[in-house]
Short mmCIF file of C-alpha atoms in Angstrom, two decimals:
data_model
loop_
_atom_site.label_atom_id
_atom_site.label_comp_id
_atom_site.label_asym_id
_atom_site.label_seq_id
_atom_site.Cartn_x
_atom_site.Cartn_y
_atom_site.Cartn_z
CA UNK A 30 18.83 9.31 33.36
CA UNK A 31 15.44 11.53 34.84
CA UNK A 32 14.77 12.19 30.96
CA UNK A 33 15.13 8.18 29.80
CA UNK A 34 13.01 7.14 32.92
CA UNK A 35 9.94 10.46 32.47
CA UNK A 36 10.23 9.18 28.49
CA UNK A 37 9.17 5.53 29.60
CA UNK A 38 6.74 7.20 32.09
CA UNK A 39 5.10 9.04 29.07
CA UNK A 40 5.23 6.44 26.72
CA UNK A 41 3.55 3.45 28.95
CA UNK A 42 0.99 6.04 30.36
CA UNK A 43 0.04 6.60 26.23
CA UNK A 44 -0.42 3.09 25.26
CA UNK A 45 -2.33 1.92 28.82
CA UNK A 46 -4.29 4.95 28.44
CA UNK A 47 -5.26 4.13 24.94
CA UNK A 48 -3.92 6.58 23.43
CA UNK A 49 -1.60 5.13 21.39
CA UNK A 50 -1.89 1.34 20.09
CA UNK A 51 0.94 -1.05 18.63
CA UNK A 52 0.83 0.96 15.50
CA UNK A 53 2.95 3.21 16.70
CA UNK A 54 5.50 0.42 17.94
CA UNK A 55 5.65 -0.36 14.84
CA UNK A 56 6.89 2.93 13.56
CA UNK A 57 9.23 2.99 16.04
CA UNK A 58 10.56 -0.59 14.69
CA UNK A 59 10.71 0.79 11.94
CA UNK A 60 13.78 3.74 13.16
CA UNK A 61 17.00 2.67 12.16
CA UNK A 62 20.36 4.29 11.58
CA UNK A 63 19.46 5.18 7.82
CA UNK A 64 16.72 6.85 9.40
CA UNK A 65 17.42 8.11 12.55
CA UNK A 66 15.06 10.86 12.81
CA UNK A 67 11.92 9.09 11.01
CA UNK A 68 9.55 9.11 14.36
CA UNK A 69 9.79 12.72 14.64
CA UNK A 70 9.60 13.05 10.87
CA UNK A 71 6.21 11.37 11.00
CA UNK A 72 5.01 12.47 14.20
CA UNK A 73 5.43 16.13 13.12
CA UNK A 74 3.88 15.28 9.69
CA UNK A 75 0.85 13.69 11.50
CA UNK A 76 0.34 17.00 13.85
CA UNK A 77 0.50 19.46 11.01
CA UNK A 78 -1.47 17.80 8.61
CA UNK A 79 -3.94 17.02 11.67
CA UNK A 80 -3.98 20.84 12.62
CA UNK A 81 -4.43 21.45 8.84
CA UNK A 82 -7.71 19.11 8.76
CA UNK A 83 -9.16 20.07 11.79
CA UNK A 84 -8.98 23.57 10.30
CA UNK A 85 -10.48 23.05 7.18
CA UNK A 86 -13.27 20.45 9.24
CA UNK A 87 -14.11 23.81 11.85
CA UNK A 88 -14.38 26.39 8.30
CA UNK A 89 -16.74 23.47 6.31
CA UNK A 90 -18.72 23.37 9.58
CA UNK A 91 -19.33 26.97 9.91
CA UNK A 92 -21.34 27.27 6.58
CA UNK A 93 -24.68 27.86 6.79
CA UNK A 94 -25.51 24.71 4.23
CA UNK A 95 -22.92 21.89 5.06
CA UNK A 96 -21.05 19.74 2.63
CA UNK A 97 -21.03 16.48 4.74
CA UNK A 98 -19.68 14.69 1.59
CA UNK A 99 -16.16 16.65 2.16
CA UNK A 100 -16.64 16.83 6.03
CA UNK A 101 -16.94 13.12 5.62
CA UNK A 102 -13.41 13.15 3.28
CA UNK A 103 -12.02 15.24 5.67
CA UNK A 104 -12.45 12.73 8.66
CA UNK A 105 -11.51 10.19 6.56
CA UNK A 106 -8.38 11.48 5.81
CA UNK A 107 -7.61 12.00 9.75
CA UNK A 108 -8.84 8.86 10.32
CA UNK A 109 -6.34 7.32 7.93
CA UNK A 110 -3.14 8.98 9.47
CA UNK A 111 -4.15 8.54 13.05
CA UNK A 112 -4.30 4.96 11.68
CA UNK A 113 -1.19 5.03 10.69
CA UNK A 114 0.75 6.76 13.73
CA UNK A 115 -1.09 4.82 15.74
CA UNK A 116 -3.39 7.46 17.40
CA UNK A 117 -5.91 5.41 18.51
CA UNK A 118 -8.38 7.50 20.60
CA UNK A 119 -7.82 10.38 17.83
CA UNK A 120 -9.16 7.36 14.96
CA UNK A 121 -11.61 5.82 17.38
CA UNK A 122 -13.41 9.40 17.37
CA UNK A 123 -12.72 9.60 13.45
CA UNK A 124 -15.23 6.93 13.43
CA UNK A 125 -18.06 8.25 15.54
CA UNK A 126 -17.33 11.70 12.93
CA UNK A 127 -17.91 9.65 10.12
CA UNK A 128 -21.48 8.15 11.32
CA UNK A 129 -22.44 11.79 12.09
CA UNK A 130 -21.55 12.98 9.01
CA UNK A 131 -23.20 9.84 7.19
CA UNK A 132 -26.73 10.94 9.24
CA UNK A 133 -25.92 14.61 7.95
CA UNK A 134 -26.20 15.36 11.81
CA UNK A 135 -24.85 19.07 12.09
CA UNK A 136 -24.99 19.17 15.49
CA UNK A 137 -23.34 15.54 15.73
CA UNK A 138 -20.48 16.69 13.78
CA UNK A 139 -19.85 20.00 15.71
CA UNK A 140 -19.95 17.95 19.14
CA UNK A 141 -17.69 15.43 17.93
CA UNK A 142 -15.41 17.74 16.06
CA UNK A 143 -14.62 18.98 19.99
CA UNK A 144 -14.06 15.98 20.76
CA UNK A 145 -11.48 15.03 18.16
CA UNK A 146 -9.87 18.26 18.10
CA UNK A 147 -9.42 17.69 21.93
CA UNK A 148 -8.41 14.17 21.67
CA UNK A 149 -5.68 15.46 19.09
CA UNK A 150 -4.17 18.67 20.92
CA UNK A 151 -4.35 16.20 24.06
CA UNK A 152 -1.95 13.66 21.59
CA UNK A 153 0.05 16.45 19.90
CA UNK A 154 1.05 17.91 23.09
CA UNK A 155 2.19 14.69 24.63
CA UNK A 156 4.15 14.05 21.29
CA UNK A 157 5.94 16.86 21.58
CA UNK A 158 6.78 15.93 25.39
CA UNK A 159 7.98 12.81 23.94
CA UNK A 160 10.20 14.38 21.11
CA UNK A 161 11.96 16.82 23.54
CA UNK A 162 12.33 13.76 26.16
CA UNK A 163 14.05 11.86 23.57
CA UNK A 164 16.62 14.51 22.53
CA UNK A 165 17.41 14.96 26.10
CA UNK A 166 18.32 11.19 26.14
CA UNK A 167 20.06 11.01 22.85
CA UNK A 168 22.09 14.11 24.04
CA UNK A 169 23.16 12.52 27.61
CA UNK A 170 24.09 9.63 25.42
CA UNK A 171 26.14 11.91 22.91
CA UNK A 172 26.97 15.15 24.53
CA UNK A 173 28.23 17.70 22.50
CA UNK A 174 32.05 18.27 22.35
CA UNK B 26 23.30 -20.63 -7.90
CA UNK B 27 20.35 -19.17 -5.89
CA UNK B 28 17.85 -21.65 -8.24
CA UNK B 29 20.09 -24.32 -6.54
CA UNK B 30 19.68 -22.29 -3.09
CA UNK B 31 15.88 -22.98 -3.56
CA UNK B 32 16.06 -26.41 -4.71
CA UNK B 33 18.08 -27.43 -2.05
CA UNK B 34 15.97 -25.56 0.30
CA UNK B 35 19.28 -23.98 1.86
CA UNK B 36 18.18 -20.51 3.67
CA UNK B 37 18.77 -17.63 1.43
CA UNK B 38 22.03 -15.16 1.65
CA UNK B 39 20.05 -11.86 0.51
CA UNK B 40 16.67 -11.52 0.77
CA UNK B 41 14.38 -12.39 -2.45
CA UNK B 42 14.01 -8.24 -3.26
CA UNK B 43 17.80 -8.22 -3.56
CA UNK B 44 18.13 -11.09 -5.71
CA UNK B 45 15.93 -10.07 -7.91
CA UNK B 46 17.44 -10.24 -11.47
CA UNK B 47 18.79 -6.84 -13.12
CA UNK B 48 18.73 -5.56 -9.41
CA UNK B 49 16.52 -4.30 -6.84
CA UNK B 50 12.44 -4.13 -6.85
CA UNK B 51 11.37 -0.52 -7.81
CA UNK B 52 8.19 0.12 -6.02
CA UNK B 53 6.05 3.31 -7.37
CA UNK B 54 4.35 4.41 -3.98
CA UNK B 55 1.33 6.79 -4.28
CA UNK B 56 -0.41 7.81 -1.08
CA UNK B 57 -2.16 11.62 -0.36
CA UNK B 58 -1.94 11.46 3.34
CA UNK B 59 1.85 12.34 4.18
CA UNK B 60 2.04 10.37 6.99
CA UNK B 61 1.78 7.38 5.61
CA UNK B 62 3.54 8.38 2.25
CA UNK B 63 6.56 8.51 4.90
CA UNK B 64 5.66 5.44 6.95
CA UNK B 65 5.26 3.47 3.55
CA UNK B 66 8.59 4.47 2.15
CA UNK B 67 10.17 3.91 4.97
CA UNK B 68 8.54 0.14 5.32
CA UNK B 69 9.72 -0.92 1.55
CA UNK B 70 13.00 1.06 1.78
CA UNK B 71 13.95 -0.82 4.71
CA UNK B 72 13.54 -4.32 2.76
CA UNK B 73 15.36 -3.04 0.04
CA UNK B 74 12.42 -1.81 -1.96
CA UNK B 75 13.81 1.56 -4.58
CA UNK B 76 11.03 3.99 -4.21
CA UNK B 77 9.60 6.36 -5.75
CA UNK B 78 6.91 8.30 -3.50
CA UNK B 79 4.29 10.29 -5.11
CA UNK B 80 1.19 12.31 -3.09
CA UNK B 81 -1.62 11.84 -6.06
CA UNK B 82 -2.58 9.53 -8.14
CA UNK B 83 -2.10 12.24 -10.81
CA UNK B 84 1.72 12.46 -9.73
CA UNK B 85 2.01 8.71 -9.60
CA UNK B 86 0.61 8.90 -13.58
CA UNK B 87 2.96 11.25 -15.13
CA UNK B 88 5.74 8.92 -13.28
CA UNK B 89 4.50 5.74 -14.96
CA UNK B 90 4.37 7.92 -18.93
CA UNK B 91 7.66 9.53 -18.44
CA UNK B 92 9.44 6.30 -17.79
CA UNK B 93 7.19 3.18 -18.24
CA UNK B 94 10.48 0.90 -17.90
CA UNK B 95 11.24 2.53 -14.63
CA UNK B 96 8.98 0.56 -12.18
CA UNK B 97 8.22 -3.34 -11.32
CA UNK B 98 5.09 -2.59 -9.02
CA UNK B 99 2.57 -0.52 -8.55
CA UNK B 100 1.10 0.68 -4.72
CA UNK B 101 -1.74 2.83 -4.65
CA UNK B 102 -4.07 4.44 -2.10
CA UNK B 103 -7.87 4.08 -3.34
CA UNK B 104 -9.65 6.98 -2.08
CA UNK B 105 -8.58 10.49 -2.56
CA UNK B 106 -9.31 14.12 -2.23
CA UNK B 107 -9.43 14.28 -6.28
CA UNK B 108 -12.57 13.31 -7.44
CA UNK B 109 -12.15 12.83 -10.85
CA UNK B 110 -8.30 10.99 -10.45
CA UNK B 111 -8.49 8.14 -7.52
CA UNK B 112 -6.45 4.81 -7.18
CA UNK B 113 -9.21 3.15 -9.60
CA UNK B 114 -7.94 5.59 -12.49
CA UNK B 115 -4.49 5.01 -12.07
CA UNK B 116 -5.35 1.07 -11.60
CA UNK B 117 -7.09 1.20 -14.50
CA UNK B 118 -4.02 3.00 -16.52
CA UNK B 119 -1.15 0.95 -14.63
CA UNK B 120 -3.00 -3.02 -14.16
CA UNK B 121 -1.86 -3.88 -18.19
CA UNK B 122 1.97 -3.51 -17.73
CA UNK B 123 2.93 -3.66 -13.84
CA UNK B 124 1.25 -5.82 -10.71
CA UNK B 125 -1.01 -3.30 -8.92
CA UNK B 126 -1.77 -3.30 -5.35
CA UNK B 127 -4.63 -1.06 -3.94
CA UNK B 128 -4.49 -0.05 0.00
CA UNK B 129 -7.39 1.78 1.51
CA UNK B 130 -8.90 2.10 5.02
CA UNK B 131 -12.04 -0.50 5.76
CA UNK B 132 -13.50 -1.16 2.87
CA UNK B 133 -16.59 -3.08 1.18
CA UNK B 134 -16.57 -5.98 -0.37
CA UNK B 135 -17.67 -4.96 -3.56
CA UNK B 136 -14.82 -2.04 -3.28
CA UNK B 137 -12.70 -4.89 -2.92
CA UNK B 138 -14.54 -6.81 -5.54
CA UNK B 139 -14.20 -3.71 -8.25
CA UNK B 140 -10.01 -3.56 -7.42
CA UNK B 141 -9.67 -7.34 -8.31
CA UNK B 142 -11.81 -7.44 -11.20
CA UNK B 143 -9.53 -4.26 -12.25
CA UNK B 144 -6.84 -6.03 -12.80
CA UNK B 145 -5.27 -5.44 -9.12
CA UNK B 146 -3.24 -7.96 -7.74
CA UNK B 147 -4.30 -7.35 -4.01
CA UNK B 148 -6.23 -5.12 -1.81
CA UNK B 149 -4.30 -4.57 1.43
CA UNK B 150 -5.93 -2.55 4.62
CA UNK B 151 -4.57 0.24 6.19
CA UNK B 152 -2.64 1.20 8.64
CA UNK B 153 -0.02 -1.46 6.51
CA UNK B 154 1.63 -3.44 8.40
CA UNK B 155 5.56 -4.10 7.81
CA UNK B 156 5.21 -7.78 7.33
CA UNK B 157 2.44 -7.25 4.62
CA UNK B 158 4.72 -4.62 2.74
CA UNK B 159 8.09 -6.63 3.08
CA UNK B 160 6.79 -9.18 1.03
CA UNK B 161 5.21 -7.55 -2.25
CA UNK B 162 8.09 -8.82 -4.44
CA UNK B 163 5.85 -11.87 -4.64
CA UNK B 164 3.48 -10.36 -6.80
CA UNK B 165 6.45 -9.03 -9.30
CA UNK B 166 7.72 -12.77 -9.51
CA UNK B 167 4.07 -13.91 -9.85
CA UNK B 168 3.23 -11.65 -12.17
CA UNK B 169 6.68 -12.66 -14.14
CA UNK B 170 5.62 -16.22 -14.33
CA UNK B 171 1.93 -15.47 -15.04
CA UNK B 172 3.45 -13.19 -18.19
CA UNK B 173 6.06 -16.13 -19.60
CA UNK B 174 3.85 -18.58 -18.62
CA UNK B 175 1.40 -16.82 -21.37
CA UNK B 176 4.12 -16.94 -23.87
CA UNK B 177 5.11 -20.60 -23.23
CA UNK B 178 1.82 -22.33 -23.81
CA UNK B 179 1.00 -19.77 -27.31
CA UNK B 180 4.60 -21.31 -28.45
CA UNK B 181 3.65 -24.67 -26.98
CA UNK B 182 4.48 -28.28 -29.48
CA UNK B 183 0.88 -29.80 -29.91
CA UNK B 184 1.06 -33.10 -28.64
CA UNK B 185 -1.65 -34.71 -31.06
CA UNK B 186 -0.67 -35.04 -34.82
CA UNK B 187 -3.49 -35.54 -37.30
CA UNK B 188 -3.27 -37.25 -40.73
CA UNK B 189 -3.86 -35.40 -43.92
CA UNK B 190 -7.78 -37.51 -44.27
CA UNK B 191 -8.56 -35.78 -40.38
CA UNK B 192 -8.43 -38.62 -38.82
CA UNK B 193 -6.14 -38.29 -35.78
CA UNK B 194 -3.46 -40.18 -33.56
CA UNK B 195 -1.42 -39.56 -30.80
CA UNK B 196 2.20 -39.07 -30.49
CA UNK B 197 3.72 -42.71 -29.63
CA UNK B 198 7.19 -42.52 -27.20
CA UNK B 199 9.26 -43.00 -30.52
CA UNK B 200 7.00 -41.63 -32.78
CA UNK B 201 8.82 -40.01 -35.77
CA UNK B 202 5.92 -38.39 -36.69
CA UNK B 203 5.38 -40.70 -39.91
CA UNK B 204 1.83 -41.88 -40.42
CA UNK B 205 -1.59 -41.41 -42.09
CA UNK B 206 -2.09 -42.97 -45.70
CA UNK B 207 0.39 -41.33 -47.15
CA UNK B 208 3.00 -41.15 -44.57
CA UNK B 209 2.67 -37.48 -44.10
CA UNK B 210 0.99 -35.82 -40.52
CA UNK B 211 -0.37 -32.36 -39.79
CA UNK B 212 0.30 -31.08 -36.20
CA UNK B 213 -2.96 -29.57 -34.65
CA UNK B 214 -2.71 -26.85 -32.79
CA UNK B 215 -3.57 -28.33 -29.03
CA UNK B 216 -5.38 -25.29 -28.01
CA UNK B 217 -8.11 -24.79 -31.41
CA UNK B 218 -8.69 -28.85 -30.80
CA UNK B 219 -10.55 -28.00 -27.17
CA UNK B 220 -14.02 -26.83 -27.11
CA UNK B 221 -13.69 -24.10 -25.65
CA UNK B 222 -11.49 -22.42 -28.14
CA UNK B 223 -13.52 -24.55 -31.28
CA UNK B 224 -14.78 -21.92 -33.81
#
């Protein structure tokens, strides 16, 4: 039971260290046998499309005149599903983004763009901690045959 | 037998979404952002909800043409990546036929403001929250009353008769309708007699 008792280590470090908030308990309410798999399902969907964003946020930055209008849609759109997963420190620096990119502050976007692609690697890797964590557990629970 | 259920205030068997009549609720669910495309659909599937997910506005459009009988609400994100198709547009398309309910991250008032006054039946804030998604049947059943409720009072008896000369009486308890000069009565229609609808 090392894996079941490091998973609750992870998971109570995530929320008291703000990473997560009761969003996410939610989603995991929301697991049930007809959907067995849906917090990985939307974790993984949340770190791709995340990765994706932060791309395309690090390429609009890089021009030499900046769009802030689709920087700003950009955030917005990570701010949304980090929302909705209940990444709250990845949402909470969403927000600074978006007053940056409301000031047209290059140099405010740039810093905070570190910041949330930090913030997000930082969640992404602990998700992934947490996904292998709970397939160890599922698999002491049902070992293979 | 579950009108008696609610009139006797007994606690209901199924939940309202499965009792609804000719089966279950069919929610149209539009939302860019994956993650909560998933996290909604799995929110109104849970309470029984038949969904139909769709990542654009655009998407959710075509859905509603091709088969306009196929959906009893209507739940779209506001803001996308489109800029000349958002939630407004497909509001805007959608409000006349199905109950319409906009989501969106913190929003103005007047945002709020322009989704009501188009026609949507409520503007919900994101992240959505299972207790505010399990109970959007309410606006299909509202909207169902609100629609034969429109019918009923167009059909309505007039409750005032007027005599051929104009001059006008109301409907005793065991009025046979006989009266006037002549013994013959003209029913006035209740809702021209008001002044508001006076021409």
């Amino acid at each position: 039971m090392a894996a079941a008792m490091q998973l609750n280590t992870l998971m109570s470090n995530m929320f008291a260290t703000g990473l997560l908030d009761d969003q996410f308990q939610q989603l995991q309410m929301l697991q049930d046998p007809s959907a067995p798999d849906f917090v990985a399902e939307v974790v993984t969907l949340f770190c791709e499309d995340g990765e994706r964003i932060i791309g395309e946020l690090a390429k609009l930055l890089d021009k030499p005149a900046v769009d802030f209008d689709k920087v700003d849609a950009f955030v917005h759109q990570l701010k949304g599903s980090s929302a909705s997963v209940g990444a709250q420190r990845v949402k909470n620096t969403c927000i600074q983004f978006r007053e940056f990119c409301q000031g047209k502050s290059r140099d405010g976007c740039l810093k905070t763009l570190d910041a949330v692609r930090n913030d997000f690697y930082d969640l992404r890797s602990k998700f992934q901690t947490m996904l292998q964590l709970e397939q160890q557990v599922q698999a002491s629970f049902y070992p293979k045959q | 037998m579950e009108n008696a259920a609610f009139a006797s205030g007994a606690a209901m068997a199924v939940s309202p979404v499965q009792a609804y009549p000719g089966g279950t609720m069919r929610v149209l669910a539009v939302e860019e952002d994956p993650t909560c495309l998933t996290a909604l659909t799995q929110m109104l599937q849970r309470h029984g909800y038949q969904v139909t997910a769709k990542a654009s506005p655009e998407e959710g459009l075509r859905a509603l043409q091709d088969n306009p009988e196929g959906f009893d609400l209507v739940m779209t994100i506001v803001r996308t990546q489109e800029p000349w198709i958002d939630g407004f547009v497909l509001l805007r398309h959608a409000a006349q036929l199905y109950p319409v309910i906009l989501f969106s991250g913190v929003e103005s008032a007047e945002t709020k403001m322009r989704g009501m006054l188009g026609g949507a039946c409520a503007f919900l804030t994101k992240p959505l929250r299972d207790e505010q998604v399990r109970d959007v049947w309410q606006h299909v059943i509202a909207r169902r009353r609100l629609t034969s409720g429109v019918k009923a009072v167009a059909h309505a008896p007039s409750r005032d008769v007027v005599r051929e000369d104009g001059t006008a009486r109301k409907r005793g308890l065991n009025d046979s309708g006989e009266g006037g000069s002549d013994g013959r009565t003209v029913k006035k229609n209740k809702l021209r007699g008001t002044k508001a609808y006076r021409v």
